[in-house]
Amino acid sequence: MKVLLTGGAGFIGQHVRAQLVAEGHEVLTFDSFRPDVHASRPEPSDDVVVGDIRDAESVRRALPGVDTVVHLAAKVGLGVDLDDIDDYVSTNSLGTAVLLRELAHAGVRNLVYASSMVVYGEGRYDCERHGQVAPGPRRPEDLDAGRFEPPCPICAAPLRPGLVAESSPPDPRNTYAATKLNGEHLTATWARETGSRVTALRFHNVYGPGMPRNTPYAGVAAIFRSALERGEAPKVYEDGRQRRDFIHVTDIATAVTTAAAALPEQPPVTTYNVGSGTVHTIADLATELAKALSGPFPVITGQYRLGDVRHITATSAKLRAELPWSPTHTLTTGVPTLLTPDQKPVASRSV
């Protein structure tokens, strides 16, 4: 199988590429090497294309002979402020639309789309009196007062967080989340109108070797590690009890390759949550990183970002039941892998 891997020079992309090659597939990596993510562009090569996903000509020239596309290319993270909104929409939504148009013209009919658990917004919550409820947007006055847990929207009682299934309604609460959900809608439309197949994978919080460093768009694991490498204590927002599912990047890679191989047997549109299946807190992650790097223990700051959600953990039972995949790392076994050297950038050729 020949696979076009967009965003293949990024953190997750490098691991997916290595897994695809290990499984015997031919891989063509497509990446823009944008300067806010990559420090430099590598030397030319025959198996990597330097191009912007929004540039139809670059995409078109990468497609001959391709059987399957794995679409990872995206501007990631919560963002800095609303000045980022047009860049997120242009890179993620427009970029996906350009790719889909070119796939339709080229007759490529198999696609794995990298989505995110952020499309759900807040996770599942249950009230003892009113059952499953959806809390409203978090209010700055509550967060300023240290009231981080969302109350029941009906009776204001405390809620019990739970696991989100793929059938739960999406509720994106920041720009990145909105563009990831828009990508799901665009790929589903493409699949139905062209007789193609798309599998959307909603990644949980990914960590592992090669995480980006010292960028405002990095995930929380990368931010904590960068602080520890500077000899500083990781700064944990709110009270540190935010629930997340941290999944190792090699487990993400095998989920992607497994989904790609299964595409010919899948329905036109399939969605899977991809997580470790174990709930941890943000403070748990910071503590494990501090132990692994022999650094100072985390500091709970009480600060917050309004676009963050309190708890979001989802069940990956559907993926485990329908495809031959299961994660291999726990947080305890995965965090020490961050002590290994980061991977080198891949080579490239320009189009």
mmCIF file of C-alpha atoms in Angstrom:
data_model
loop_
_atom_site.group_PDB
_atom_site.id
_atom_site.type_symbol
_atom_site.label_atom_id
_atom_site.label_comp_id
_atom_site.label_asym_id
_atom_site.label_seq_id
_atom_site.Cartn_x
_atom_site.Cartn_y
_atom_site.Cartn_z
ATOM 1 C CA MET A 1 0.000 0.000 0.000
ATOM 2 C CA LYS A 2 1.296 3.449 -0.912
ATOM 3 C CA VAL A 3 0.356 5.993 1.747
ATOM 4 C CA LEU A 4 0.468 9.779 1.547
ATOM 5 C CA LEU A 5 1.108 10.994 5.090
ATOM 6 C CA THR A 6 0.295 14.681 5.545
ATOM 7 C CA GLY A 7 1.988 16.328 8.505
ATOM 8 C CA GLY A 8 4.381 13.401 8.441
ATOM 9 C CA ALA A 9 7.387 15.353 9.737
ATOM 10 C CA GLY A 10 5.595 16.348 12.937
ATOM 11 C CA PHE A 11 5.651 14.727 16.342
ATOM 12 C CA ILE A 12 2.930 12.157 15.703
ATOM 13 C CA GLY A 13 3.709 11.968 11.991
ATOM 14 C CA GLN A 14 7.257 10.710 12.458
ATOM 15 C CA HIS A 15 6.022 7.826 14.605
ATOM 16 C CA VAL A 16 3.218 6.974 12.182
ATOM 17 C CA ARG A 17 5.691 7.007 9.302
ATOM 18 C CA ALA A 18 8.062 4.673 11.153
ATOM 19 C CA GLN A 19 5.195 2.278 11.920
ATOM 20 C CA LEU A 20 3.954 2.285 8.326
ATOM 21 C CA VAL A 21 7.445 1.554 7.016
ATOM 22 C CA ALA A 22 7.898 -1.207 9.604
ATOM 23 C CA GLU A 23 4.682 -2.799 8.337
ATOM 24 C CA GLY A 24 6.004 -2.801 4.775
ATOM 25 C CA HIS A 25 4.113 0.138 3.286
ATOM 26 C CA GLU A 26 5.509 2.718 0.894
ATOM 27 C CA VAL A 27 5.196 6.171 2.491
ATOM 28 C CA LEU A 28 5.319 9.624 0.934
ATOM 29 C CA THR A 29 5.476 12.322 3.596
ATOM 30 C CA PHE A 30 3.881 15.714 2.908
ATOM 31 C CA ASP A 31 4.719 18.568 5.286
ATOM 32 C CA SER A 32 4.998 22.354 5.149
ATOM 33 C CA PHE A 33 7.771 22.530 7.763
ATOM 34 C CA ARG A 34 6.178 25.727 9.051
ATOM 35 C CA PRO A 35 8.666 27.720 11.147
ATOM 36 C CA ASP A 36 6.529 27.869 14.305
ATOM 37 C CA VAL A 37 6.850 24.064 14.499
ATOM 38 C CA HIS A 38 10.122 23.175 12.745
ATOM 39 C CA ALA A 39 13.438 24.920 13.383
ATOM 40 C CA SER A 40 14.687 24.158 9.868
ATOM 41 C CA ARG A 41 13.919 22.363 6.651
ATOM 42 C CA PRO A 42 15.811 19.121 6.002
ATOM 43 C CA GLU A 43 17.822 18.095 2.977
ATOM 44 C CA PRO A 44 15.919 16.895 -0.117
ATOM 45 C CA SER A 45 14.815 13.282 -0.546
ATOM 46 C CA ASP A 46 12.515 11.313 -2.838
ATOM 47 C CA ASP A 47 10.049 10.272 -0.135
ATOM 48 C CA VAL A 48 9.171 13.630 1.458
ATOM 49 C CA VAL A 49 7.369 16.540 -0.177
ATOM 50 C CA VAL A 50 7.642 20.081 1.187
ATOM 51 C CA GLY A 51 4.324 21.755 0.489
ATOM 52 C CA ASP A 52 1.433 23.618 2.060
ATOM 53 C CA ILE A 53 -1.728 21.526 2.427
ATOM 54 C CA ARG A 54 -3.674 24.574 1.185
ATOM 55 C CA ASP A 55 -1.751 24.591 -2.114
ATOM 56 C CA ALA A 56 -3.716 22.445 -4.544
ATOM 57 C CA GLU A 57 -0.834 22.046 -7.004
ATOM 58 C CA SER A 58 1.505 20.679 -4.327
ATOM 59 C CA VAL A 59 -1.146 18.237 -3.138
ATOM 60 C CA ARG A 60 -2.008 17.190 -6.690
ATOM 61 C CA ARG A 61 1.592 16.390 -7.547
ATOM 62 C CA ALA A 62 1.917 14.182 -4.452
ATOM 63 C CA LEU A 63 -1.040 11.917 -5.257
ATOM 64 C CA PRO A 64 -0.074 9.735 -8.259
ATOM 65 C CA GLY A 65 0.024 6.085 -7.226
ATOM 66 C CA VAL A 66 -1.332 6.760 -3.717
ATOM 67 C CA ASP A 67 -3.789 4.182 -2.325
ATOM 68 C CA THR A 68 -4.509 5.694 1.095
ATOM 69 C CA VAL A 69 -4.065 9.084 2.750
ATOM 70 C CA VAL A 70 -3.386 9.616 6.450
ATOM 71 C CA HIS A 71 -4.206 13.260 7.136
ATOM 72 C CA LEU A 72 -2.349 14.542 10.193
ATOM 73 C CA ALA A 73 -1.435 18.011 8.895
ATOM 74 C CA ALA A 74 -2.951 20.657 11.176
ATOM 75 C CA LYS A 75 -2.236 23.622 13.371
ATOM 76 C CA VAL A 76 -2.593 22.098 16.827
ATOM 77 C CA GLY A 77 -3.020 23.203 20.434
ATOM 78 C CA LEU A 78 -5.402 25.548 22.186
ATOM 79 C CA GLY A 79 -3.839 28.634 20.613
ATOM 80 C CA VAL A 80 -2.538 31.844 22.102
ATOM 81 C CA ASP A 81 -5.469 34.201 21.551
ATOM 82 C CA LEU A 82 -8.109 35.032 18.953
ATOM 83 C CA ASP A 83 -5.432 36.451 16.652
ATOM 84 C CA ASP A 84 -4.828 32.775 15.762
ATOM 85 C CA ILE A 85 -8.396 32.070 14.656
ATOM 86 C CA ASP A 86 -7.919 32.687 10.935
ATOM 87 C CA ASP A 87 -4.701 30.635 10.834
ATOM 88 C CA TYR A 88 -6.451 27.681 12.495
ATOM 89 C CA VAL A 89 -9.394 27.858 10.099
ATOM 90 C CA SER A 90 -7.191 28.333 7.052
ATOM 91 C CA THR A 91 -4.722 25.560 7.895
ATOM 92 C CA ASN A 92 -7.151 23.017 9.301
ATOM 93 C CA SER A 93 -10.472 23.593 7.574
ATOM 94 C CA LEU A 94 -9.369 25.032 4.221
ATOM 95 C CA GLY A 95 -6.366 22.693 4.103
ATOM 96 C CA THR A 96 -8.609 19.670 4.599
ATOM 97 C CA ALA A 97 -11.026 20.930 1.956
ATOM 98 C CA VAL A 98 -8.241 21.377 -0.603
ATOM 99 C CA LEU A 99 -6.944 17.881 0.131
ATOM 100 C CA LEU A 100 -10.406 16.347 -0.259
ATOM 101 C CA ARG A 101 -11.032 18.069 -3.574
ATOM 102 C CA GLU A 102 -7.752 16.734 -4.944
ATOM 103 C CA LEU A 103 -8.457 13.238 -3.614
ATOM 104 C CA ALA A 104 -11.792 13.274 -5.412
ATOM 105 C CA HIS A 105 -10.165 14.262 -8.709
ATOM 106 C CA ALA A 106 -7.310 11.749 -8.290
ATOM 107 C CA GLY A 107 -9.646 8.866 -7.451
ATOM 108 C CA VAL A 108 -8.089 8.219 -4.032
ATOM 109 C CA ARG A 109 -10.851 6.697 -1.915
ATOM 110 C CA ASN A 110 -9.319 5.767 1.467
ATOM 111 C CA LEU A 111 -8.604 8.316 4.195
ATOM 112 C CA VAL A 112 -7.670 8.274 7.862
ATOM 113 C CA TYR A 113 -8.380 11.676 9.431
ATOM 114 C CA ALA A 114 -6.681 12.744 12.655
ATOM 115 C CA SER A 115 -9.354 14.303 14.840
ATOM 116 C CA SER A 116 -9.245 14.981 18.578
ATOM 117 C CA MET A 117 -11.154 14.373 21.764
ATOM 118 C CA VAL A 118 -11.471 18.180 22.031
ATOM 119 C CA VAL A 119 -14.469 17.988 19.682
ATOM 120 C CA TYR A 120 -16.559 16.845 22.667
ATOM 121 C CA GLY A 121 -15.837 19.976 24.704
ATOM 122 C CA GLU A 122 -16.549 18.987 28.274
ATOM 123 C CA GLY A 123 -16.738 15.263 28.924
ATOM 124 C CA ARG A 124 -19.640 13.263 30.282
ATOM 125 C CA TYR A 125 -21.215 14.386 33.569
ATOM 126 C CA ASP A 126 -23.951 12.835 35.683
ATOM 127 C CA CYS A 127 -26.076 14.491 38.352
ATOM 128 C CA GLU A 128 -27.525 12.326 41.134
ATOM 129 C CA ARG A 129 -30.943 13.943 40.627
ATOM 130 C CA HIS A 130 -31.057 14.638 36.908
ATOM 131 C CA GLY A 131 -28.909 11.932 35.323
ATOM 132 C CA GLN A 132 -26.611 12.768 32.422
ATOM 133 C CA VAL A 133 -26.400 16.515 31.850
ATOM 134 C CA ALA A 134 -24.326 18.903 29.754
ATOM 135 C CA PRO A 135 -22.813 21.750 31.776
ATOM 136 C CA GLY A 136 -22.719 25.154 30.170
ATOM 137 C CA PRO A 137 -19.597 27.174 29.335
ATOM 138 C CA ARG A 138 -17.301 27.810 32.276
ATOM 139 C CA ARG A 139 -17.716 31.273 33.757
ATOM 140 C CA PRO A 140 -14.690 33.506 34.489
ATOM 141 C CA GLU A 141 -16.172 34.548 37.843
ATOM 142 C CA ASP A 142 -16.305 30.903 38.959
ATOM 143 C CA LEU A 143 -12.783 30.202 37.788
ATOM 144 C CA ASP A 144 -11.453 33.381 39.426
ATOM 145 C CA ALA A 145 -12.962 32.164 42.690
ATOM 146 C CA GLY A 146 -11.377 28.709 42.356
ATOM 147 C CA ARG A 147 -14.676 26.989 41.565
ATOM 148 C CA PHE A 148 -13.314 24.768 38.838
ATOM 149 C CA GLU A 149 -15.869 21.939 38.853
ATOM 150 C CA PRO A 150 -18.876 22.619 36.590
ATOM 151 C CA PRO A 151 -22.206 22.380 38.464
ATOM 152 C CA CYS A 152 -25.398 20.746 37.297
ATOM 153 C CA PRO A 153 -27.069 23.231 34.936
ATOM 154 C CA ILE A 154 -30.461 22.387 36.469
ATOM 155 C CA CYS A 155 -29.916 22.236 40.237
ATOM 156 C CA ALA A 156 -26.296 23.464 40.625
ATOM 157 C CA ALA A 157 -25.346 20.272 42.503
ATOM 158 C CA PRO A 158 -21.885 18.689 42.083
ATOM 159 C CA LEU A 159 -21.495 16.433 39.066
ATOM 160 C CA ARG A 160 -19.760 13.078 38.600
ATOM 161 C CA PRO A 161 -17.472 12.957 35.532
ATOM 162 C CA GLY A 162 -17.540 9.870 33.317
ATOM 163 C CA LEU A 163 -16.431 8.469 29.957
ATOM 164 C CA VAL A 164 -17.576 9.822 26.612
ATOM 165 C CA ALA A 165 -18.629 7.485 23.785
ATOM 166 C CA GLU A 166 -18.447 8.276 20.078
ATOM 167 C CA SER A 167 -22.229 8.723 20.038
ATOM 168 C CA SER A 168 -22.026 11.702 22.417
ATOM 169 C CA PRO A 169 -22.885 15.040 20.795
ATOM 170 C CA PRO A 170 -19.859 17.231 20.008
ATOM 171 C CA ASP A 171 -19.528 20.615 21.687
ATOM 172 C CA PRO A 172 -16.234 22.260 20.626
ATOM 173 C CA ARG A 173 -15.173 25.045 22.976
ATOM 174 C CA ASN A 174 -12.114 26.548 21.306
ATOM 175 C CA THR A 175 -11.004 27.328 17.772
ATOM 176 C CA TYR A 176 -8.836 24.236 17.357
ATOM 177 C CA ALA A 177 -11.712 22.005 18.453
ATOM 178 C CA ALA A 178 -14.102 23.723 16.047
ATOM 179 C CA THR A 179 -11.745 23.159 13.113
ATOM 180 C CA LYS A 180 -11.196 19.496 14.005
ATOM 181 C CA LEU A 181 -14.950 18.895 14.064
ATOM 182 C CA ASN A 182 -15.332 20.813 10.809
ATOM 183 C CA GLY A 183 -12.744 18.453 9.315
ATOM 184 C CA GLU A 184 -14.816 15.463 10.404
ATOM 185 C CA HIS A 185 -17.872 16.932 8.703
ATOM 186 C CA LEU A 186 -15.934 17.713 5.519
ATOM 187 C CA THR A 187 -14.396 14.244 5.289
ATOM 188 C CA ALA A 188 -17.775 12.591 5.906
ATOM 189 C CA THR A 189 -19.306 14.658 3.095
ATOM 190 C CA TRP A 190 -16.415 13.724 0.770
ATOM 191 C CA ALA A 191 -16.820 10.017 1.593
ATOM 192 C CA ARG A 192 -20.539 9.994 0.890
ATOM 193 C CA GLU A 193 -20.332 12.031 -2.320
ATOM 194 C CA THR A 194 -17.427 10.057 -3.828
ATOM 195 C CA GLY A 195 -18.153 6.540 -2.584
ATOM 196 C CA SER A 196 -15.006 6.682 -0.446
ATOM 197 C CA ARG A 197 -14.182 5.613 3.103
ATOM 198 C CA VAL A 198 -12.939 7.752 5.967
ATOM 199 C CA THR A 199 -12.048 6.784 9.512
ATOM 200 C CA ALA A 200 -11.769 9.680 11.943
ATOM 201 C CA LEU A 201 -9.590 9.001 14.985
ATOM 202 C CA ARG A 202 -10.250 11.212 17.993
ATOM 203 C CA PHE A 203 -6.858 11.255 19.706
ATOM 204 C CA HIS A 204 -6.567 11.827 23.418
ATOM 205 C CA ASN A 205 -3.612 13.672 24.974
ATOM 206 C CA VAL A 206 -0.546 12.349 23.157
ATOM 207 C CA TYR A 207 2.946 12.245 24.647
ATOM 208 C CA GLY A 208 6.208 10.491 23.912
ATOM 209 C CA PRO A 209 9.659 10.888 22.320
ATOM 210 C CA GLY A 210 9.924 13.763 19.875
ATOM 211 C CA MET A 211 7.369 16.009 21.552
ATOM 212 C CA PRO A 212 7.669 19.637 20.380
ATOM 213 C CA ARG A 213 9.634 21.966 22.617
ATOM 214 C CA ASN A 214 9.225 25.575 23.670
ATOM 215 C CA THR A 215 6.222 26.467 21.533
ATOM 216 C CA PRO A 216 2.917 27.950 22.745
ATOM 217 C CA TYR A 217 1.085 25.325 20.683
ATOM 218 C CA ALA A 218 2.678 22.321 22.416
ATOM 219 C CA GLY A 219 0.632 19.947 24.543
ATOM 220 C CA VAL A 220 0.765 19.958 28.312
ATOM 221 C CA ALA A 221 3.247 17.060 28.505
ATOM 222 C CA ALA A 222 5.721 18.945 26.304
ATOM 223 C CA ILE A 223 5.247 22.144 28.305
ATOM 224 C CA PHE A 224 5.923 20.320 31.571
ATOM 225 C CA ARG A 225 8.991 18.579 30.175
ATOM 226 C CA SER A 226 10.465 21.830 28.851
ATOM 227 C CA ALA A 227 10.066 23.409 32.284
ATOM 228 C CA LEU A 228 11.776 20.469 33.989
ATOM 229 C CA GLU A 229 14.661 20.568 31.503
ATOM 230 C CA ARG A 230 15.171 24.210 32.481
ATOM 231 C CA GLY A 231 15.307 23.145 36.121
ATOM 232 C CA GLU A 232 11.899 24.675 36.847
ATOM 233 C CA ALA A 233 8.893 23.122 38.538
ATOM 234 C CA PRO A 234 6.005 22.341 36.139
ATOM 235 C CA LYS A 235 3.201 24.861 36.620
ATOM 236 C CA VAL A 236 -0.138 23.075 36.844
ATOM 237 C CA TYR A 237 -3.229 25.159 36.160
ATOM 238 C CA GLU A 238 -6.403 25.141 38.254
ATOM 239 C CA ASP A 239 -6.103 22.590 41.082
ATOM 240 C CA GLY A 240 -4.427 19.896 38.995
ATOM 241 C CA ARG A 241 -7.400 17.540 39.263
ATOM 242 C CA GLN A 242 -8.513 17.899 35.643
ATOM 243 C CA ARG A 243 -9.146 14.403 34.281
ATOM 244 C CA ARG A 244 -7.467 13.344 31.052
ATOM 245 C CA ASP A 245 -6.400 10.207 29.191
ATOM 246 C CA PHE A 246 -2.713 10.327 28.242
ATOM 247 C CA ILE A 247 -1.767 7.998 25.393
ATOM 248 C CA HIS A 248 1.733 7.193 24.204
ATOM 249 C CA VAL A 249 2.586 8.245 20.662
ATOM 250 C CA THR A 250 3.599 4.723 19.622
ATOM 251 C CA ASP A 251 0.118 3.509 20.566
ATOM 252 C CA ILE A 252 -1.339 6.322 18.460
ATOM 253 C CA ALA A 253 0.854 5.196 15.561
ATOM 254 C CA THR A 254 -0.383 1.609 15.685
ATOM 255 C CA ALA A 255 -3.983 2.818 15.934
ATOM 256 C CA VAL A 256 -3.474 4.873 12.769
ATOM 257 C CA THR A 257 -1.860 2.065 10.787
ATOM 258 C CA THR A 258 -4.452 -0.454 11.976
ATOM 259 C CA ALA A 259 -7.263 1.890 10.915
ATOM 260 C CA ALA A 260 -5.605 2.488 7.534
ATOM 261 C CA ALA A 261 -5.281 -1.239 6.834
ATOM 262 C CA ALA A 262 -8.936 -1.818 7.785
ATOM 263 C CA LEU A 263 -10.376 0.924 5.537
ATOM 264 C CA PRO A 264 -11.456 -1.343 2.640
ATOM 265 C CA GLU A 265 -13.718 -3.284 5.017
ATOM 266 C CA GLN A 266 -15.107 -0.265 6.875
ATOM 267 C CA PRO A 267 -18.374 1.649 6.355
ATOM 268 C CA PRO A 268 -18.148 4.958 4.450
ATOM 269 C CA VAL A 269 -17.747 6.944 7.690
ATOM 270 C CA THR A 270 -16.332 5.578 10.938
ATOM 271 C CA THR A 271 -15.278 7.381 14.119
ATOM 272 C CA TYR A 272 -13.160 6.006 16.949
ATOM 273 C CA ASN A 273 -11.900 7.404 20.231
ATOM 274 C CA VAL A 274 -8.208 6.583 20.719
ATOM 275 C CA GLY A 275 -6.990 6.587 24.309
ATOM 276 C CA SER A 276 -5.133 4.454 26.808
ATOM 277 C CA GLY A 277 -8.320 3.569 28.676
ATOM 278 C CA THR A 278 -6.911 4.852 31.977
ATOM 279 C CA VAL A 279 -7.972 8.125 33.600
ATOM 280 C CA HIS A 280 -5.299 10.339 35.151
ATOM 281 C CA THR A 281 -5.156 13.942 36.294
ATOM 282 C CA ILE A 282 -2.976 16.725 34.957
ATOM 283 C CA ALA A 283 -1.149 16.684 38.298
ATOM 284 C CA ASP A 284 -0.494 12.938 37.864
ATOM 285 C CA LEU A 285 1.273 13.631 34.575
ATOM 286 C CA ALA A 286 3.347 16.475 36.006
ATOM 287 C CA THR A 287 4.361 14.308 38.963
ATOM 288 C CA GLU A 288 5.386 11.346 36.783
ATOM 289 C CA LEU A 289 7.472 13.643 34.575
ATOM 290 C CA ALA A 290 9.153 15.226 37.598
ATOM 291 C CA LYS A 291 10.076 11.782 38.919
ATOM 292 C CA ALA A 292 11.385 10.572 35.563
ATOM 293 C CA LEU A 293 13.514 13.674 35.012
ATOM 294 C CA SER A 294 14.596 13.979 38.683
ATOM 295 C CA GLY A 295 13.277 17.527 38.701
ATOM 296 C CA PRO A 296 11.318 19.707 41.103
ATOM 297 C CA PHE A 297 7.792 18.600 41.864
ATOM 298 C CA PRO A 298 4.909 20.479 40.262
ATOM 299 C CA VAL A 299 3.402 23.695 41.567
ATOM 300 C CA ILE A 300 -0.376 24.095 41.559
ATOM 301 C CA THR A 301 -1.004 27.666 40.398
ATOM 302 C CA GLY A 302 -4.786 28.114 40.375
ATOM 303 C CA GLN A 303 -4.439 29.858 37.002
ATOM 304 C CA TYR A 304 -6.732 28.889 34.152
ATOM 305 C CA ARG A 305 -7.353 29.274 30.430
ATOM 306 C CA LEU A 306 -10.954 29.994 29.569
ATOM 307 C CA GLY A 307 -10.822 27.742 26.494
ATOM 308 C CA ASP A 308 -9.798 24.698 28.537
ATOM 309 C CA VAL A 309 -12.349 22.129 29.639
ATOM 310 C CA ARG A 310 -12.441 20.650 33.119
ATOM 311 C CA HIS A 311 -12.695 16.926 32.437
ATOM 312 C CA ILE A 312 -12.573 15.007 29.165
ATOM 313 C CA THR A 313 -11.991 11.266 29.071
ATOM 314 C CA ALA A 314 -13.556 8.911 26.575
ATOM 315 C CA THR A 315 -13.967 5.193 26.188
ATOM 316 C CA SER A 316 -11.965 3.492 23.438
ATOM 317 C CA ALA A 317 -13.959 0.256 23.749
ATOM 318 C CA LYS A 318 -15.373 0.562 20.208
ATOM 319 C CA LEU A 319 -11.909 0.701 18.646
ATOM 320 C CA ARG A 320 -10.682 -2.267 20.693
ATOM 321 C CA ALA A 321 -13.763 -4.297 19.830
ATOM 322 C CA GLU A 322 -13.828 -3.618 16.081
ATOM 323 C CA LEU A 323 -10.130 -3.531 15.166
ATOM 324 C CA PRO A 324 -7.118 -5.593 16.301
ATOM 325 C CA TRP A 325 -5.643 -2.784 18.405
ATOM 326 C CA SER A 326 -4.879 -2.180 22.054
ATOM 327 C CA PRO A 327 -2.457 0.219 23.777
ATOM 328 C CA THR A 328 0.817 -1.097 25.151
ATOM 329 C CA HIS A 329 1.916 1.759 27.432
ATOM 330 C CA THR A 330 0.658 2.993 30.776
ATOM 331 C CA LEU A 331 1.607 6.441 32.053
ATOM 332 C CA THR A 332 4.171 4.797 34.338
ATOM 333 C CA THR A 333 5.864 2.885 31.513
ATOM 334 C CA GLY A 334 5.441 5.614 28.905
ATOM 335 C CA VAL A 335 6.870 8.648 30.681
ATOM 336 C CA PRO A 336 10.419 7.189 30.998
ATOM 337 C CA THR A 337 10.576 6.982 27.186
ATOM 338 C CA LEU A 338 10.825 10.767 27.198
ATOM 339 C CA LEU A 339 14.391 10.346 28.433
ATOM 340 C CA THR A 340 15.392 8.880 25.040
ATOM 341 C CA PRO A 341 16.862 11.207 22.382
ATOM 342 C CA ASP A 342 14.369 12.912 20.103
ATOM 343 C CA GLN A 343 14.084 11.717 16.538
ATOM 344 C CA LYS A 344 15.907 13.588 13.782
ATOM 345 C CA PRO A 345 13.901 15.398 11.075
ATOM 346 C CA VAL A 346 13.236 13.398 7.933
ATOM 347 C CA ALA A 347 14.678 14.362 4.550
ATOM 348 C CA SER A 348 12.562 16.040 1.908
ATOM 349 C CA ARG A 349 12.068 17.092 -1.692
ATOM 350 C CA SER A 350 10.307 20.285 -2.754
ATOM 351 C CA VAL A 351 7.471 20.549 -5.260
#
